[in-house]
Coordinates of C-alpha atoms and ligand atoms in Angstrom, one line a residue:
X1445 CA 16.8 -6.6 -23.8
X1446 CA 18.1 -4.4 -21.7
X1447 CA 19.4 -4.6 -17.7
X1448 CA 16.0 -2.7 -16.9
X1449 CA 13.6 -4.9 -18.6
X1450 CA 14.6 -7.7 -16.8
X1451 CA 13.6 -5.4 -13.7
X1452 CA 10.1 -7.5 -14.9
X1453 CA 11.2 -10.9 -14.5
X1454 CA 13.3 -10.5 -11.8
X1455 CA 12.4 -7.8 -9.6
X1456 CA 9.9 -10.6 -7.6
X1457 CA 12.3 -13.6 -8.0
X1458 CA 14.8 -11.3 -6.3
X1459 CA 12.3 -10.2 -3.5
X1460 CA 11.0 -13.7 -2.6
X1461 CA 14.5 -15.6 -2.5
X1462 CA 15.5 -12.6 -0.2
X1463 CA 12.3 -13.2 1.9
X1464 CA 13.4 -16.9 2.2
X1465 CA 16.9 -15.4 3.4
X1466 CA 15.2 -13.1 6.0
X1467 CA 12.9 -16.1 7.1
X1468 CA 15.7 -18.7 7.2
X1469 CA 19.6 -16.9 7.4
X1470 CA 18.8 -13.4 8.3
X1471 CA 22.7 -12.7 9.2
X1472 CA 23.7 -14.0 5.8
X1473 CA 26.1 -12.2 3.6
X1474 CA 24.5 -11.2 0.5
X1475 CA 26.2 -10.6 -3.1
X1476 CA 23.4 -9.8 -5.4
X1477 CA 24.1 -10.4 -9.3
X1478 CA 20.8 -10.8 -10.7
X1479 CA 20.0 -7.4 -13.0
X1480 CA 19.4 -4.9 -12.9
X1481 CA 21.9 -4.7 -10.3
X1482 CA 21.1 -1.0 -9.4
X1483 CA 17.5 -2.1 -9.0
X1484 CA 17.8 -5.3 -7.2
X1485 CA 20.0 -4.1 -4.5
X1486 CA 17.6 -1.9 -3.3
X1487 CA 14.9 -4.1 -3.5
X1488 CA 17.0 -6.8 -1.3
X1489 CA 17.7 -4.3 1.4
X1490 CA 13.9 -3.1 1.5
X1491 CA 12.7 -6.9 1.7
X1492 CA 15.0 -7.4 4.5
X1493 CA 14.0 -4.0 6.6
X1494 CA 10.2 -4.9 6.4
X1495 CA 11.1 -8.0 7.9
X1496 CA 13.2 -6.5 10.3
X1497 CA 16.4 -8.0 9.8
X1498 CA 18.5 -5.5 7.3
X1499 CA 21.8 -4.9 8.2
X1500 CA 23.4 -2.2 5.6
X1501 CA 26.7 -4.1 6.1
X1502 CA 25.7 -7.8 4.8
X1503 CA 23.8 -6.5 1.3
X1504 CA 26.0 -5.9 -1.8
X1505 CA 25.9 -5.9 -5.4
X1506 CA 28.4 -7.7 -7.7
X1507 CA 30.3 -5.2 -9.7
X1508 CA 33.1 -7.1 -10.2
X1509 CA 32.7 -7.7 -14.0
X1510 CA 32.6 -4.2 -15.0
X1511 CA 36.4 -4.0 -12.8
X1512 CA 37.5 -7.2 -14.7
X1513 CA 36.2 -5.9 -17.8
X1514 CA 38.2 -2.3 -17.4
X1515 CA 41.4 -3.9 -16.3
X1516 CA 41.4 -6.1 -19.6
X1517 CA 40.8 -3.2 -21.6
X1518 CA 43.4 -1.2 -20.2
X1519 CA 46.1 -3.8 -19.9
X1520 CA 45.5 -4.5 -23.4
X1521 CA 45.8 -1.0 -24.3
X1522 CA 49.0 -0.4 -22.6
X1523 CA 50.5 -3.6 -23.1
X1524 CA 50.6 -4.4 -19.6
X1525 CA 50.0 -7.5 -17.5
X1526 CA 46.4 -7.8 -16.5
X1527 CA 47.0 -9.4 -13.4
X1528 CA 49.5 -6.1 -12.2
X1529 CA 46.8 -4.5 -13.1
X1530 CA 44.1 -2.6 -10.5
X1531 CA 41.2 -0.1 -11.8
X1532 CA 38.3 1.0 -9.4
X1533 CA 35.1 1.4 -11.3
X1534 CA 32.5 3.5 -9.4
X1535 CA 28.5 4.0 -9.5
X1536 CA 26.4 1.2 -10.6
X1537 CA 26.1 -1.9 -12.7
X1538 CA 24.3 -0.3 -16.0
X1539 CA 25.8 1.6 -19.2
X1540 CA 26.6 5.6 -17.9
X1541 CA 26.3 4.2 -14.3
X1542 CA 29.4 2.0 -14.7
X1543 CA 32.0 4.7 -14.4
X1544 CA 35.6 3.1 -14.7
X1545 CA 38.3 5.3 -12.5
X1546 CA 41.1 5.4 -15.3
X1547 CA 42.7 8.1 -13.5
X1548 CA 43.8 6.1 -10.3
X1549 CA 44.2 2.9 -12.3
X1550 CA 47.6 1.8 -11.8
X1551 CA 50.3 0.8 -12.8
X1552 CA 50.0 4.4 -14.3
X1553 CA 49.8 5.0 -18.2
X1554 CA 49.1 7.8 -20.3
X1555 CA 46.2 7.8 -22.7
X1556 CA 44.8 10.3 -24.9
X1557 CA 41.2 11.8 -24.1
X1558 CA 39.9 10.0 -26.7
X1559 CA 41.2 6.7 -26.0
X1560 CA 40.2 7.3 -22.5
X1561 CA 37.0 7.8 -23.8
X1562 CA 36.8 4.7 -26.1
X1563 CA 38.0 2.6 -23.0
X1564 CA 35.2 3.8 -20.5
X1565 CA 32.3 3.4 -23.3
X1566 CA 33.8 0.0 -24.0
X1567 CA 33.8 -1.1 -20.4
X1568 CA 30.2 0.4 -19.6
X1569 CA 28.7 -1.4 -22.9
X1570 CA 30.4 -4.6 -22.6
X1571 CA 27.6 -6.3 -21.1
X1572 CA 25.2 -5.0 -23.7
X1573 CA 27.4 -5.8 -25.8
X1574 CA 27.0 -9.4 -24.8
X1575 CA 23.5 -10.1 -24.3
X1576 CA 23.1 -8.5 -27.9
X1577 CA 25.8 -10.8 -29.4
X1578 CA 23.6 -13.5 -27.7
X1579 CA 20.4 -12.6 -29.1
X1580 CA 18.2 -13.9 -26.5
X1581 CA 20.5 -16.9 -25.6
X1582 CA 21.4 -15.1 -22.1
X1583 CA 24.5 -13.0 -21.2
X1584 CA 28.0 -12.9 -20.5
X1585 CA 27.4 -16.2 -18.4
X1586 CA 30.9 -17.6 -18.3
X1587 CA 32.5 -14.0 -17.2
X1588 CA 29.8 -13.3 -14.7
X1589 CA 30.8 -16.5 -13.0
X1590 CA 34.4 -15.5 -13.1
X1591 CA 33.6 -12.3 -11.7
X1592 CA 31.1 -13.8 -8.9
X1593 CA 33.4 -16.5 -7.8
X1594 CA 36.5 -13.6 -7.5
X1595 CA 33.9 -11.4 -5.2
X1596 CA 32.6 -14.6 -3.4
X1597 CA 36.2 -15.4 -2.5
X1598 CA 37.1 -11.9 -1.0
X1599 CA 33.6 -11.8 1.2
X1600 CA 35.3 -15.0 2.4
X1601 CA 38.0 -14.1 3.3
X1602 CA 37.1 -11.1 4.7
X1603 CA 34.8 -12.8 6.8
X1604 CA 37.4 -15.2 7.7
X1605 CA 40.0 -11.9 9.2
X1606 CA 42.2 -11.2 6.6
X1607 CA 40.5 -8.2 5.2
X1608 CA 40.5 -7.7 1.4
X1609 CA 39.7 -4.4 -1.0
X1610 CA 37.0 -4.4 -3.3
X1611 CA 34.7 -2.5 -5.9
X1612 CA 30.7 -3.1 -5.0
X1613 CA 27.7 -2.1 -4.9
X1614 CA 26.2 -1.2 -1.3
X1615 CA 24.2 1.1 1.0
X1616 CA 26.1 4.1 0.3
X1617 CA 27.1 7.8 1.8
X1618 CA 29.7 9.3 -0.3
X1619 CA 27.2 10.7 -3.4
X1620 CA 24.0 11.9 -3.6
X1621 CA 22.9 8.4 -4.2
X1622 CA 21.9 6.2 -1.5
X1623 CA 23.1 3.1 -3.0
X1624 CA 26.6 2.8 -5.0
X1625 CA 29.6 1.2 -5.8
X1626 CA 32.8 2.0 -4.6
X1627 CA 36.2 0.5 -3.3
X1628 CA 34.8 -1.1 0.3
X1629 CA 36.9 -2.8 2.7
X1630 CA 35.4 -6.2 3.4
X1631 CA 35.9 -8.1 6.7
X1632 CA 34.1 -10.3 9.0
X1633 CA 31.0 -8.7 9.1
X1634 CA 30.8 -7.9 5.4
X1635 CA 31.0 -3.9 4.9
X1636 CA 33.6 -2.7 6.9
X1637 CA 34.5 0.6 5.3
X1638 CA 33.2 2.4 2.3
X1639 CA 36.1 4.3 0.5
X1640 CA 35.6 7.7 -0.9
X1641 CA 35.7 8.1 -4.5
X1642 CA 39.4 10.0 -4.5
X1643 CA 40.5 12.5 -7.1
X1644 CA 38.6 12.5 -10.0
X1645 CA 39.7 13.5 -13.3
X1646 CA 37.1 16.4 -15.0
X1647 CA 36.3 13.5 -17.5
X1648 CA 35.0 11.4 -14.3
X1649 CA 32.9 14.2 -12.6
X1650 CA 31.4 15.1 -15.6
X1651 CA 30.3 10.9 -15.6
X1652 CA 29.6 10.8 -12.1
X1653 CA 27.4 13.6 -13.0
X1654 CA 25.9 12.3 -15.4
X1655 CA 25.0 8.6 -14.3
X1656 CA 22.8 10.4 -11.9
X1657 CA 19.3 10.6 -13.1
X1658 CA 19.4 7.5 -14.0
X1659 CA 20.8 5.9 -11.4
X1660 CA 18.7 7.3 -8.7
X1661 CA 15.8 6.4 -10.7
X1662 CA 16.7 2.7 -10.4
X1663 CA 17.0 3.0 -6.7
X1664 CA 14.0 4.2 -6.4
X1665 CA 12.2 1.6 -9.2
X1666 CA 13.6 -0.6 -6.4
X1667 CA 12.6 0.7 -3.4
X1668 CA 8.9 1.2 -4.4
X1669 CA 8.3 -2.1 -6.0
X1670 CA 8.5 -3.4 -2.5
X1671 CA 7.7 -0.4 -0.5
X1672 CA 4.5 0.3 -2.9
X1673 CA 3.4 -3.4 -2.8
Ligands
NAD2094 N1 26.1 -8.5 -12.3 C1 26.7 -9.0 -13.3 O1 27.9 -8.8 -13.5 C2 25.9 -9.9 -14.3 C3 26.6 -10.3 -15.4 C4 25.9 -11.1 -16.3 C5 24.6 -11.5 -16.0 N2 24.0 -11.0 -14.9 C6 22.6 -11.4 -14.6 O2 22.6 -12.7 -14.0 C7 21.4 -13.3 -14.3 C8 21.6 -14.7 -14.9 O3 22.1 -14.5 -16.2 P1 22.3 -15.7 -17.2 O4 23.0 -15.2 -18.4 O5 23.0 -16.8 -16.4 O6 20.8 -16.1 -17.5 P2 20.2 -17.4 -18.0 O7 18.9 -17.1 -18.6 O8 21.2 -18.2 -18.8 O9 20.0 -18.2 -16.6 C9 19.0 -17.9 -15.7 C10 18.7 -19.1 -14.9 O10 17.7 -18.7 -13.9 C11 16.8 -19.8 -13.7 N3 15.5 -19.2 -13.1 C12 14.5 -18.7 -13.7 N4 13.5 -18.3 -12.8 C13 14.0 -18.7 -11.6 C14 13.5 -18.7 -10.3 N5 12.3 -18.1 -10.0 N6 14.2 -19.1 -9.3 C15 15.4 -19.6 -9.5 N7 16.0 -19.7 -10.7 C16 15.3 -19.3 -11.8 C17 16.6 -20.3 -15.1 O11 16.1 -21.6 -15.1 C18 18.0 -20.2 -15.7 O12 18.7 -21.4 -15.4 C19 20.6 -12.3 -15.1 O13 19.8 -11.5 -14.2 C20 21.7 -11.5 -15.7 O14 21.2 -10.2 -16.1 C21 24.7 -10.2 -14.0
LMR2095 O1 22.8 -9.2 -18.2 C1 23.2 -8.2 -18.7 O2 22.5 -7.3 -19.2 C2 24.7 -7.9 -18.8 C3 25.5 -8.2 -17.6 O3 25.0 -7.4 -16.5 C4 26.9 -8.0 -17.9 O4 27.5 -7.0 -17.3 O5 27.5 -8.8 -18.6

């Protein structure tokens, strides 16, 4: 099973427990995890905008996995400290869509194309990789939790004035895509700032270019199961 077909399943689970926030905490923060991710964003923020009470700065989508995910595999690579470690990963939460930024990862470390190469594929399949080792029995469960409770904790303390750097998914200017993930300064509102995507490597445009079909199709697999319903 892949992220899309649980679009199925949870594409109207997703929907009404956002209509029951827009009915009941309309100013809520929001960090989405259910997949697909790229889908289920969208179809949070339309929700909210027929009932009148989207604001762009309070929706985002939990990315943090695919950020925990490339830190480990490039601290192990390098022999380096995982927790010294940083490594923005940009785009969405689905195979070519999660594009891992080993470029500005730092501390700095030299890798081979190839490597580089192995390290991004291994960090966009991990999930897959996951739910398939699971056969059926559900997904990367524990790590997911890990990675929510990490995000929860910097929305909170954003909120609470001590501003805080993170990789999610959100309402988005900076690509041709109208939702995507990038580093976003969160504060007491939520969104505060959404970060450009910095230099990228040729290796990275060529990904960036290349997440976007799909990508873009999500979004809009989003948008018009609640626009179209
Ligand atoms: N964004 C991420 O990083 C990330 C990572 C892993 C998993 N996920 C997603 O998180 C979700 C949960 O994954 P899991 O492995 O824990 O799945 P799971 O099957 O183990 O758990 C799903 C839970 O949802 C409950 N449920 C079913 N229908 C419901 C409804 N209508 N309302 C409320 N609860 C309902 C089920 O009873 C079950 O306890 C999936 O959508 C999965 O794809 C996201
Ligand atoms: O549920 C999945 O398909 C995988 C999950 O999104 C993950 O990144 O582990």
């Amino acid at each position: 099973m892949t992220r899309d077909d649980l679009f199925k399943i949870n594409a109207g689970i997703v929907r009404d427990l956002i209509t029951a926030v827009g009915q009941h905490c309309p100013g809520a923060v929001l960090n989405i995890i259910s997949n697909p991710v790229n889908s289920t964003v969208p179809i949070a923020a339309e929700q909210l905008k027929k009932m009148g009470v989207y604001d762009k700065r309070k929706v985002m989508g939990v990315t943090t996995l695919d950020v925990v995910r490339a830190k480990t595999f490039y601290a192990e690579k390098n022999g380096l400290d995982v927790a010294a470690v940083d490594v923005p990963v940009v785009g969405g939460h689905a195979g070519v869509t999660i594009l891992p930024l080993f470029s500005q990862a730092t501390p700095k470390a030299t890798m081979s194309a190839e490597v580089l190469d192995a390290l991004t594929k291994r960090t966009q399949d991990g999930g897959t990789e996951v739910v398939q080792a699971k056969a059926g029995k559900g997904s990367a469960t524990l790590s997911m939790a890990y990675a929510a409770a990490l995000f929860a904790d910097s929305c909170l303390r954003g909120l609470n004035g001590a501003p805080v750097v993170e990789c999610t998914y959100v309402e988005s200017t900076i690509t041709d895509a109208p939702y995507f993930a990038s580093k976003v300064k969160l504060s007491t509102e939520g969104v505060d700032k959404i970060h450009d995507l910095g230099p990228l490597s040729d290796y990275e445009k060529a990904g960036l270019k290349a997440m976007m079909p799909e990508l873009l199709a999500s979004i809009e697999k989003g948008v018009q199961f609640v626009k179209g319903a």
